[in-house]
PDB file of C-alpha atoms in Angstrom:
ATOM      1  CA  MET A   1     120.152 124.180 119.359  1.00 50.00           C
ATOM      2  CA  ASN A   2     122.988 126.333 120.696  1.00 53.00           C
ATOM      3  CA  CYS A   3     126.282 127.228 119.027  1.00 52.00           C
ATOM      4  CA  GLN A   4     128.166 124.314 120.547  1.00 52.00           C
ATOM      5  CA  GLU A   5     125.517 121.864 119.386  1.00 55.00           C
ATOM      6  CA  ALA A   6     125.548 123.345 115.903  1.00 53.00           C
ATOM      7  CA  LEU A   7     129.296 122.970 115.664  1.00 51.00           C
ATOM      8  CA  SER A   8     129.213 119.493 117.177  1.00 55.00           C
ATOM      9  CA  LEU A   9     126.723 118.524 114.487  1.00 55.00           C
ATOM     10  CA  LEU A  10     129.616 118.528 112.055  1.00 51.00           C
ATOM     11  CA  TYR A  11     131.194 115.645 113.946  1.00 48.00           C
ATOM     12  CA  GLU A  12     127.876 113.832 114.163  1.00 51.00           C
ATOM     13  CA  ILE A  13     127.560 114.094 110.413  1.00 48.00           C
ATOM     14  CA  ILE A  14     130.959 112.491 110.037  1.00 44.00           C
ATOM     15  CA  ASP A  15     129.983 109.610 112.312  1.00 45.00           C
ATOM     16  CA  LYS A  16     126.533 109.012 110.829  1.00 46.00           C
ATOM     17  CA  GLU A  17     127.364 110.008 107.254  1.00 44.00           C
ATOM     18  CA  ALA A  18     124.495 112.499 107.402  1.00 42.00           C
ATOM     19  CA  SER A  19     121.803 109.868 106.877  1.00 42.00           C
ATOM     20  CA  GLU A  20     120.010 110.663 110.148  1.00 46.00           C
ATOM     21  CA  ILE A  21     120.689 114.399 110.430  1.00 48.00           C
ATOM     22  CA  GLU A  22     117.761 116.778 110.210  1.00 50.00           C
ATOM     23  CA  ILE A  23     118.977 119.703 108.159  1.00 52.00           C
ATOM     24  CA  ASN A  24     116.087 121.821 109.425  1.00 58.00           C
ATOM     25  CA  GLU A  25     117.633 121.930 112.889  1.00 62.00           C
ATOM     26  CA  VAL A  26     120.767 123.485 111.498  1.00 55.00           C
ATOM     27  CA  GLN A  27     118.764 125.873 109.344  1.00 56.00           C
ATOM     28  CA  ARG A  28     116.754 127.070 112.326  1.00 60.00           C
ATOM     29  CA  HIS A  29     119.922 127.715 114.290  1.00 55.00           C
ATOM     30  CA  ARG A  30     121.458 129.563 111.352  1.00 52.00           C
ATOM     31  CA  GLU A  31     118.462 131.848 111.169  1.00 58.00           C
ATOM     32  CA  ARG A  32     118.878 132.728 114.842  1.00 60.00           C
ATOM     33  CA  CYS A  33     122.665 132.856 114.920  1.00 57.00           C
ATOM     34  CA  GLN A  34     124.011 133.864 111.526  1.00 51.00           C
ATOM     35  CA  HIS A  35     127.202 135.198 113.096  1.00 48.00           C
ATOM     36  CA  CYS A  36     128.130 131.765 114.416  1.00 50.00           C
ATOM     37  CA  PHE A  37     128.009 130.279 110.948  1.00 49.00           C
ATOM     38  CA  GLU A  38     129.653 133.316 109.361  1.00 50.00           C
ATOM     39  CA  VAL A  39     132.643 132.892 111.644  1.00 43.00           C
ATOM     40  CA  TYR A  40     133.104 129.137 111.476  1.00 45.00           C
ATOM     41  CA  ARG A  41     131.721 128.529 107.977  1.00 47.00           C
ATOM     42  CA  VAL A  42     130.036 125.392 109.262  1.00 46.00           C
ATOM     43  CA  GLU A  43     126.765 125.904 107.437  1.00 46.00           C
ATOM     44  CA  THR A  44     128.205 125.653 103.945  1.00 53.00           C
ATOM     45  CA  ALA A  45     130.251 122.597 104.797  1.00 53.00           C
ATOM     46  CA  ILE A  46     127.238 120.896 106.367  1.00 49.00           C
ATOM     47  CA  GLN A  47     124.894 121.828 103.518  1.00 51.00           C
ATOM     48  CA  ASP A  48     127.256 120.538 100.822  1.00 56.00           C
ATOM     49  CA  PHE A  49     128.099 117.461 102.852  1.00 53.00           C
ATOM     50  CA  ILE A  50     124.443 116.524 103.349  1.00 47.00           C
ATOM     51  CA  ASN A  51     123.359 117.427  99.827  1.00 52.00           C
ATOM     52  CA  GLU A  52     126.041 115.279  98.244  1.00 54.00           C
ATOM     53  CA  LYS A  53     125.291 112.364 100.549  1.00 48.00           C
ATOM     54  CA  LEU A  54     121.545 112.475  99.933  1.00 45.00           C
ATOM     55  CA  LYS A  55     121.948 113.030  96.212  1.00 52.00           C
ATOM     56  CA  ASP A  56     123.666 109.710  95.698  1.00 50.00           C
ATOM     57  CA  GLY A  57     123.513 106.628  97.863  1.00 49.00           C
ATOM     58  CA  ASN A  58     127.062 105.785  96.833  1.00 50.00           C
ATOM     59  CA  PRO A  59     129.484 108.289  98.351  1.00 49.00           C
ATOM     60  CA  SER A  60     131.660 109.975  95.753  1.00 50.00           C
ATOM     61  CA  GLY A  61     135.422 110.104  95.871  1.00 54.00           C
ATOM     62  CA  SER A  62     135.352 113.749  96.879  1.00 52.00           C
ATOM     63  CA  LEU A  63     133.035 112.984  99.773  1.00 49.00           C
ATOM     64  CA  GLU A  64     135.240 110.171 101.002  1.00 53.00           C
ATOM     65  CA  ALA A  65     138.303 112.390 100.695  1.00 57.00           C
ATOM     66  CA  LEU A  66     136.565 115.099 102.699  1.00 52.00           C
ATOM     67  CA  LYS A  67     135.582 112.652 105.426  1.00 51.00           C
ATOM     68  CA  ALA A  68     139.113 111.277 105.560  1.00 55.00           C
ATOM     69  CA  LYS A  69     140.619 114.749 105.962  1.00 56.00           C
ATOM     70  CA  VAL A  70     138.141 115.718 108.647  1.00 52.00           C
ATOM     71  CA  SER A  71     138.626 112.476 110.563  1.00 53.00           C
ATOM     72  CA  LEU A  72     142.390 112.822 110.330  1.00 57.00           C
ATOM     73  CA  LYS A  73     142.245 116.365 111.676  1.00 54.00           C
ATOM     74  CA  LEU A  74     139.959 115.316 114.527  1.00 51.00           C
ATOM     75  CA  ASP A  75     142.287 112.471 115.452  1.00 55.00           C
ATOM     76  CA  GLU A  76     145.238 114.845 115.403  1.00 59.00           C
ATOM     77  CA  ILE A  77     143.584 117.402 117.681  1.00 51.00           C
ATOM     78  CA  ASP A  78     142.108 114.686 119.893  1.00 52.00           C
ATOM     79  CA  GLY A  79     145.526 113.141 120.380  1.00 58.00           C
ATOM     80  CA  GLN A  80     147.101 116.455 121.253  1.00 57.00           C
ATOM     81  CA  GLN A  81     144.457 117.294 123.847  1.00 51.00           C
ATOM     82  CA  THR A  82     144.416 113.815 125.377  1.00 51.00           C
ATOM     83  CA  ALA A  83     148.197 113.763 125.694  1.00 55.00           C
ATOM     84  CA  LYS A  84     148.177 117.111 127.469  1.00 53.00           C
ATOM     85  CA  GLU A  85     145.251 116.597 129.809  1.00 52.00           C
ATOM     86  CA  ASN A  86     144.398 112.907 129.629  1.00 52.00           C
ATOM     87  CA  ARG A  87     140.806 113.888 128.943  1.00 47.00           C
ATOM     88  CA  PRO A  88     138.621 113.108 125.925  1.00 45.00           C
ATOM     89  CA  PHE A  89     138.811 115.978 123.485  1.00 39.00           C
ATOM     90  CA  PHE A  90     135.097 116.379 122.820  1.00 41.00           C
ATOM     91  CA  ARG A  91     134.243 116.983 126.474  1.00 41.00           C
ATOM     92  CA  ARG A  92     135.754 120.436 126.454  1.00 43.00           C
ATOM     93  CA  THR A  93     133.758 123.264 124.905  1.00 42.00           C
ATOM     94  CA  ALA A  94     136.795 125.435 124.248  1.00 44.00           C
ATOM     95  CA  ALA A  95     138.498 122.579 122.458  1.00 49.00           C
ATOM     96  CA  VAL A  96     135.400 121.953 120.356  1.00 48.00           C
ATOM     97  CA  LEU A  97     135.416 125.556 119.204  1.00 46.00           C
ATOM     98  CA  ALA A  98     139.139 125.411 118.524  1.00 48.00           C
ATOM     99  CA  ALA A  99     138.632 122.270 116.477  1.00 52.00           C
ATOM    100  CA  ALA A 100     135.854 123.929 114.530  1.00 49.00           C
ATOM    101  CA  ALA A 101     138.166 126.803 113.686  1.00 48.00           C
ATOM    102  CA  SER A 102     140.881 124.351 112.635  1.00 50.00           C
ATOM    103  CA  LEU A 103     138.426 122.398 110.530  1.00 51.00           C
ATOM    104  CA  VAL A 104     137.333 125.583 108.855  1.00 48.00           C
ATOM    105  CA  ILE A 105     140.889 126.132 107.724  1.00 47.00           C
ATOM    106  CA  LEU A 106     141.047 122.560 106.481  1.00 48.00           C
ATOM    107  CA  ILE A 107     137.701 121.948 104.801  1.00 47.00           C
ATOM    108  CA  GLY A 108     136.080 125.354 104.846  1.00 49.00           C
ATOM    109  CA  GLY A 109     138.812 127.225 103.046  1.00 50.00           C
ATOM    110  CA  ALA A 110     137.573 126.217  99.619  1.00 48.00           C
ATOM    111  CA  PHE A 111     134.007 127.157 100.483  1.00 51.00           C
ATOM    112  CA  PHE A 112     135.132 130.448 101.976  1.00 48.00           C
ATOM    113  CA  LEU A 113     137.266 131.347  98.964  1.00 47.00           C
ATOM    114  CA  ARG A 114     134.451 130.416  96.618  1.00 51.00           C
ATOM    115  CA  ASP A 115     131.997 132.567  98.553  1.00 55.00           C
ATOM    116  CA  LEU A 116     134.504 135.401  98.737  1.00 51.00           C
ATOM    117  CA  TYR A 117     135.128 135.237  94.991  1.00 52.00           C
ATOM    118  CA  TRP A 118     131.423 135.348  94.171  1.00 58.00           C
ATOM    119  CA  HIS A 119     130.841 138.145  96.640  1.00 58.00           C
ATOM    120  CA  GLN A 120     133.700 140.218  95.260  1.00 59.00           C
ATOM    121  CA  THR A 121     132.651 139.776  91.623  1.00 64.00           C
ATOM    122  CA  GLU A 122     128.860 139.475  91.712  1.00 72.00           C
ATOM    123  CA  TYR A 123     127.671 141.540  94.675  1.00 81.00           C
ATOM    124  CA  LEU A 124     130.299 143.859  96.150  1.00 82.00           C
ATOM    125  CA  PRO A 125     130.320 146.397  93.267  1.00 87.00           C
ATOM    126  CA  LEU A 126     126.553 146.874  93.640  1.00 91.00           C
ATOM    127  CA  GLU A 127     126.859 147.172  97.407  1.00 88.00           C
ATOM    128  CA  GLN A 128     129.624 149.740  97.062  1.00 88.00           C
ATOM    129  CA  ALA A 129     127.579 151.793  94.601  1.00 90.00           C
ATOM    130  CA  HIS A 130     124.694 151.837  97.073  1.00 92.00           C
ATOM    131  CA  VAL A 131     126.817 152.593 100.133  1.00 88.00           C
ATOM    132  CA  ALA A 132     128.498 155.446  98.276  1.00 88.00           C
ATOM    133  CA  ILE A 133     125.200 157.366  98.212  1.00 88.00           C
ATOM    134  CA  ALA A 134     123.470 155.999 101.315  1.00 84.00           C
ATOM    135  CA  ASP A 135     125.008 158.559 103.670  1.00 80.00           C
ATOM    136  CA  ASP A 136     124.180 161.527 101.429  1.00 85.00           C
ATOM    137  CA  PRO A 137     121.569 160.639  98.783  1.00 87.00           C
ATOM    138  CA  THR A 138     121.067 164.317  97.933  1.00 86.00           C
ATOM    139  CA  VAL A 139     124.062 164.066  95.587  1.00 85.00           C
ATOM    140  CA  PHE A 140     121.677 162.273  93.231  1.00 88.00           C
ATOM    141  CA  VAL A 141     119.238 165.188  93.110  1.00 90.00           C
ATOM    142  CA  ASN A 142     119.271 166.333  89.492  1.00 91.00           C
ATOM    143  CA  ASP A 143     115.869 166.673  87.860  1.00 92.00           C
ATOM    144  CA  ALA A 144     117.140 166.961  84.300  1.00 93.00           C
ATOM    145  CA  GLY A 145     119.599 164.080  84.669  1.00 93.00           C
ATOM    146  CA  THR A 146     117.011 161.895  86.393  1.00 95.00           C
ATOM    147  CA  PHE A 147     114.397 162.530  83.721  1.00 96.00           C
ATOM    148  CA  SER A 148     116.934 161.725  81.011  1.00 96.00           C
ATOM    149  CA  THR A 149     117.873 158.485  82.775  1.00 97.00           C
ATOM    150  CA  ILE A 150     114.222 157.444  83.122  1.00 97.00           C
ATOM    151  CA  LEU A 151     113.605 158.053  79.406  1.00 97.00           C
ATOM    152  CA  ARG A 152     116.722 156.135  78.387  1.00 97.00           C
ATOM    153  CA  VAL A 153     115.738 153.125  80.496  1.00 97.00           C
ATOM    154  CA  ARG A 154     112.245 153.215  79.036  1.00 97.00           C
ATOM    155  CA  ASP A 155     113.458 153.524  75.436  1.00 96.00           C
ATOM    156  CA  GLU A 156     116.337 151.040  75.587  1.00 96.00           C
ATOM    157  CA  LEU A 157     115.045 148.440  78.046  1.00 96.00           C
ATOM    158  CA  GLY A 158     111.285 148.922  77.971  1.00 96.00           C
ATOM    159  CA  TYR A 159     111.177 149.467  81.718  1.00 97.00           C
ATOM    160  CA  ASP A 160     109.114 152.261  83.244  1.00 97.00           C
ATOM    161  CA  VAL A 161     110.470 153.462  86.600  1.00 97.00           C
ATOM    162  CA  SER A 162     107.949 154.599  89.223  1.00 96.00           C
ATOM    163  CA  ALA A 163     108.281 157.920  91.050  1.00 95.00           C
ATOM    164  CA  SER A 164     107.175 156.338  94.350  1.00 96.00           C
ATOM    165  CA  VAL A 165     107.219 152.808  95.750  1.00 96.00           C
ATOM    166  CA  HIS A 166     105.546 151.867  99.044  1.00 92.00           C
ATOM    167  CA  GLY A 167     106.070 155.297 100.544  1.00 94.00           C
ATOM    168  CA  PHE A 168     109.581 155.713  99.135  1.00 96.00           C
ATOM    169  CA  SER A 169     110.109 158.661  96.791  1.00 96.00           C
ATOM    170  CA  LEU A 170     112.504 158.780  93.866  1.00 96.00           C
ATOM    171  CA  ILE A 171     115.325 161.199  94.654  1.00 95.00           C
ATOM    172  CA  GLY A 172     117.283 160.903  91.451  1.00 95.00           C
ATOM    173  CA  GLY A 173     118.955 158.677  88.925  1.00 96.00           C
ATOM    174  CA  GLN A 174     121.915 158.475  86.611  1.00 95.00           C
ATOM    175  CA  HIS A 175     123.814 155.983  84.500  1.00 96.00           C
ATOM    176  CA  GLU A 176     126.950 154.422  85.955  1.00 96.00           C
ATOM    177  CA  GLU A 177     129.402 151.766  84.875  1.00 95.00           C
ATOM    178  CA  ILE A 178     129.335 148.919  87.386  1.00 94.00           C
ATOM    179  CA  MET A 179     130.982 145.536  86.861  1.00 91.00           C
ATOM    180  CA  GLY A 180     131.830 146.603  83.318  1.00 92.00           C
ATOM    181  CA  VAL A 181     128.172 147.250  82.458  1.00 95.00           C
ATOM    182  CA  THR A 182     126.512 150.614  81.903  1.00 97.00           C
ATOM    183  CA  MET A 183     123.369 150.567  84.023  1.00 97.00           C
ATOM    184  CA  ALA A 184     120.894 153.014  85.519  1.00 98.00           C
ATOM    185  CA  HIS A 185     121.144 153.729  89.232  1.00 97.00           C
ATOM    186  CA  PHE A 186     118.071 155.213  90.908  1.00 97.00           C
ATOM    187  CA  VAL A 187     117.839 156.217  94.558  1.00 97.00           C
ATOM    188  CA  TYR A 188     114.670 156.184  96.696  1.00 97.00           C
ATOM    189  CA  SER A 189     114.232 157.488 100.231  1.00 95.00           C
ATOM    190  CA  HIS A 190     111.654 157.357 102.999  1.00 94.00           C
ATOM    191  CA  GLY A 191     112.694 158.925 106.290  1.00 90.00           C
ATOM    192  CA  ASN A 192     116.110 157.474 107.040  1.00 90.00           C
ATOM    193  CA  GLY A 193     115.561 154.510 104.734  1.00 93.00           C
ATOM    194  CA  ILE A 194     117.484 154.471 101.453  1.00 95.00           C
ATOM    195  CA  VAL A 195     117.048 152.006  98.587  1.00 96.00           C
ATOM    196  CA  SER A 196     119.134 151.831  95.420  1.00 96.00           C
ATOM    197  CA  VAL A 197     117.645 150.442  92.226  1.00 98.00           C
ATOM    198  CA  PHE A 198     119.897 149.260  89.414  1.00 98.00           C
ATOM    199  CA  VAL A 199     118.440 148.583  85.965  1.00 98.00           C
ATOM    200  CA  ALA A 200     120.770 146.813  83.531  1.00 98.00           C
ATOM    201  CA  PRO A 201     120.400 145.128  80.121  1.00 97.00           C
ATOM    202  CA  SER A 202     119.990 141.384  80.639  1.00 95.00           C
ATOM    203  CA  GLU A 203     122.184 140.613  77.625  1.00 95.00           C
ATOM    204  CA  GLN A 204     125.132 142.186  79.443  1.00 95.00           C
ATOM    205  CA  PHE A 205     124.255 141.576  83.087  1.00 94.00           C
ATOM    206  CA  GLU A 206     123.235 138.091  84.201  1.00 90.00           C
ATOM    207  CA  ILE A 207     121.788 136.974  87.507  1.00 89.00           C
ATOM    208  CA  SER A 208     124.305 134.629  89.090  1.00 83.00           C
ATOM    209  CA  ASN A 209     123.452 130.932  89.214  1.00 80.00           C
ATOM    210  CA  ASP A 210     124.821 131.091  92.739  1.00 76.00           C
ATOM    211  CA  LEU A 211     121.507 132.708  93.725  1.00 80.00           C
ATOM    212  CA  LYS A 212     119.309 129.762  92.710  1.00 76.00           C
ATOM    213  CA  ASP A 213     118.834 128.720  96.332  1.00 74.00           C
ATOM    214  CA  GLY A 214     117.479 132.187  97.091  1.00 76.00           C
ATOM    215  CA  LEU A 215     114.698 131.982  94.510  1.00 88.00           C
ATOM    216  CA  ILE A 216     111.374 133.345  95.751  1.00 92.00           C
ATOM    217  CA  VAL A 217     108.168 133.776  93.743  1.00 93.00           C
ATOM    218  CA  ARG A 218     105.892 136.617  94.766  1.00 91.00           C
ATOM    219  CA  ASN A 219     103.087 138.227  92.767  1.00 87.00           C
ATOM    220  CA  GLN A 220     104.151 136.175  89.730  1.00 90.00           C
ATOM    221  CA  ILE A 221     107.641 137.663  89.834  1.00 93.00           C
ATOM    222  CA  ILE A 222     110.694 135.461  90.353  1.00 94.00           C
ATOM    223  CA  PHE A 223     113.058 137.107  92.808  1.00 95.00           C
ATOM    224  CA  PHE A 224     116.586 136.073  93.721  1.00 93.00           C
ATOM    225  CA  ASP A 225     117.354 137.082  97.292  1.00 90.00           C
ATOM    226  CA  HIS A 226     120.855 137.666  98.630  1.00 87.00           C
ATOM    227  CA  TYR A 227     121.816 138.672 102.168  1.00 82.00           C
ATOM    228  CA  CYS A 228     125.246 139.492 103.453  1.00 73.00           C
ATOM    229  CA  ARG A 229     126.415 141.221 106.622  1.00 62.00           C
ATOM    230  CA  GLY A 230     126.343 144.721 105.196  1.00 73.00           C
ATOM    231  CA  CYS A 231     123.735 144.723 102.464  1.00 85.00           C
ATOM    232  CA  HIS A 232     120.571 143.097 101.150  1.00 90.00           C
ATOM    233  CA  LEU A 233     120.225 142.626  97.388  1.00 93.00           C
ATOM    234  CA  VAL A 234     117.197 141.375  95.467  1.00 95.00           C
ATOM    235  CA  PHE A 235     117.382 140.557  91.751  1.00 95.00           C
ATOM    236  CA  HIS A 236     114.599 139.986  89.222  1.00 96.00           C
ATOM    237  CA  ARG A 237     114.159 139.995  85.467  1.00 96.00           C
ATOM    238  CA  ALA A 238     111.806 142.389  83.711  1.00 96.00           C
ATOM    239  CA  GLY A 239     111.736 141.716  79.981  1.00 94.00           C
ATOM    240  CA  PRO A 240     115.138 142.672  78.530  1.00 96.00           C
ATOM    241  CA  ALA A 241     116.175 144.233  81.838  1.00 97.00           C
ATOM    242  CA  VAL A 242     117.587 142.958  85.103  1.00 97.00           C
ATOM    243  CA  VAL A 243     116.435 144.954  88.118  1.00 98.00           C
ATOM    244  CA  VAL A 244     118.399 144.920  91.368  1.00 97.00           C
ATOM    245  CA  THR A 245     117.275 146.581  94.595  1.00 97.00           C
ATOM    246  CA  ALA A 246     119.780 147.196  97.377  1.00 95.00           C
ATOM    247  CA  THR A 247     119.713 148.520 100.925  1.00 94.00           C
ATOM    248  CA  THR A 248     121.797 148.412 104.081  1.00 90.00           C
ATOM    249  CA  ASP A 249     118.618 148.698 106.160  1.00 90.00           C
ATOM    250  CA  HIS A 250     117.518 145.117 106.801  1.00 85.00           C
ATOM    251  CA  SER A 251     114.158 146.300 108.128  1.00 89.00           C
ATOM    252  CA  ILE A 252     113.105 147.277 104.592  1.00 93.00           C
ATOM    253  CA  GLU A 253     111.221 144.484 102.810  1.00 93.00           C
ATOM    254  CA  LEU A 254     112.854 144.506  99.386  1.00 93.00           C
ATOM    255  CA  LEU A 255     110.711 141.656  98.080  1.00 92.00           C
ATOM    256  CA  ASP A 256     107.795 144.095  98.124  1.00 93.00           C
ATOM    257  CA  PHE A 257     109.865 146.869  96.568  1.00 96.00           C
ATOM    258  CA  VAL A 258     109.131 146.641  92.830  1.00 96.00           C
ATOM    259  CA  PRO A 259     110.269 149.976  91.377  1.00 96.00           C
ATOM    260  CA  GLY A 260     108.604 149.791  87.991  1.00 96.00           C
ATOM    261  CA  HIS A 261     107.126 147.622  85.268  1.00 94.00           C
ATOM    262  CA  THR A 262     107.822 146.390  81.765  1.00 93.00           C
ATOM    263  CA  ILE A 263     106.146 148.288  78.930  1.00 89.00           C
ATOM    264  CA  ILE A 264     107.356 146.105  76.045  1.00 66.00           C
TER     265      ILE A 264
END
């Protein structure tokens, strides 16, 4: 499946009401061409469209309203193109892409704003805290402060932080206020690779329900995986603590990066 086919799938969904669409085809394309779906926001619209259709055999009012808006927009663009060139709209690749962009504004705006809101509130502060030290992690080198932070995390949250994890060595740690929560921030390095580890009290810092689709179980630990363009975040619970690992290096396997263990 190429980009044009992926975008055209949106129109096929409208025509067939998603009953015969294989979502795996779209997923495979997304995995190969994330940028395409980042730009046009087609993936989210398709996923929600299909999920709602398959969830209930009787289309809801919101689904019918969505279909009506999309069909109306397609008719509008189709009429404009046909009047200008006397050619069917969907035969022109450039027009298909233009329509996709227009549809994004129409039906993808809500999805985009929702995603943007969640990113700004749930993920961006952690990413910024990591990026702030990624270029020069030596600013975290403070043996006394690091030792104090390790002891505080152990005493208050029952979490014992490891000095090394899969070849990465602990550089330093300190407490910071992020998203209104005081949490420990540890930094690990291995060559040019840098990983931040945030340890926060679970009663003050909750893992977003928005991450439920990214749930992965490995070694009896439930991880919540989140990718964005700039950063990779992995969340998991450890007793009364929530542990978050972060890196801008997508070659680092964060699901294997468990920086400590519960001692309570």
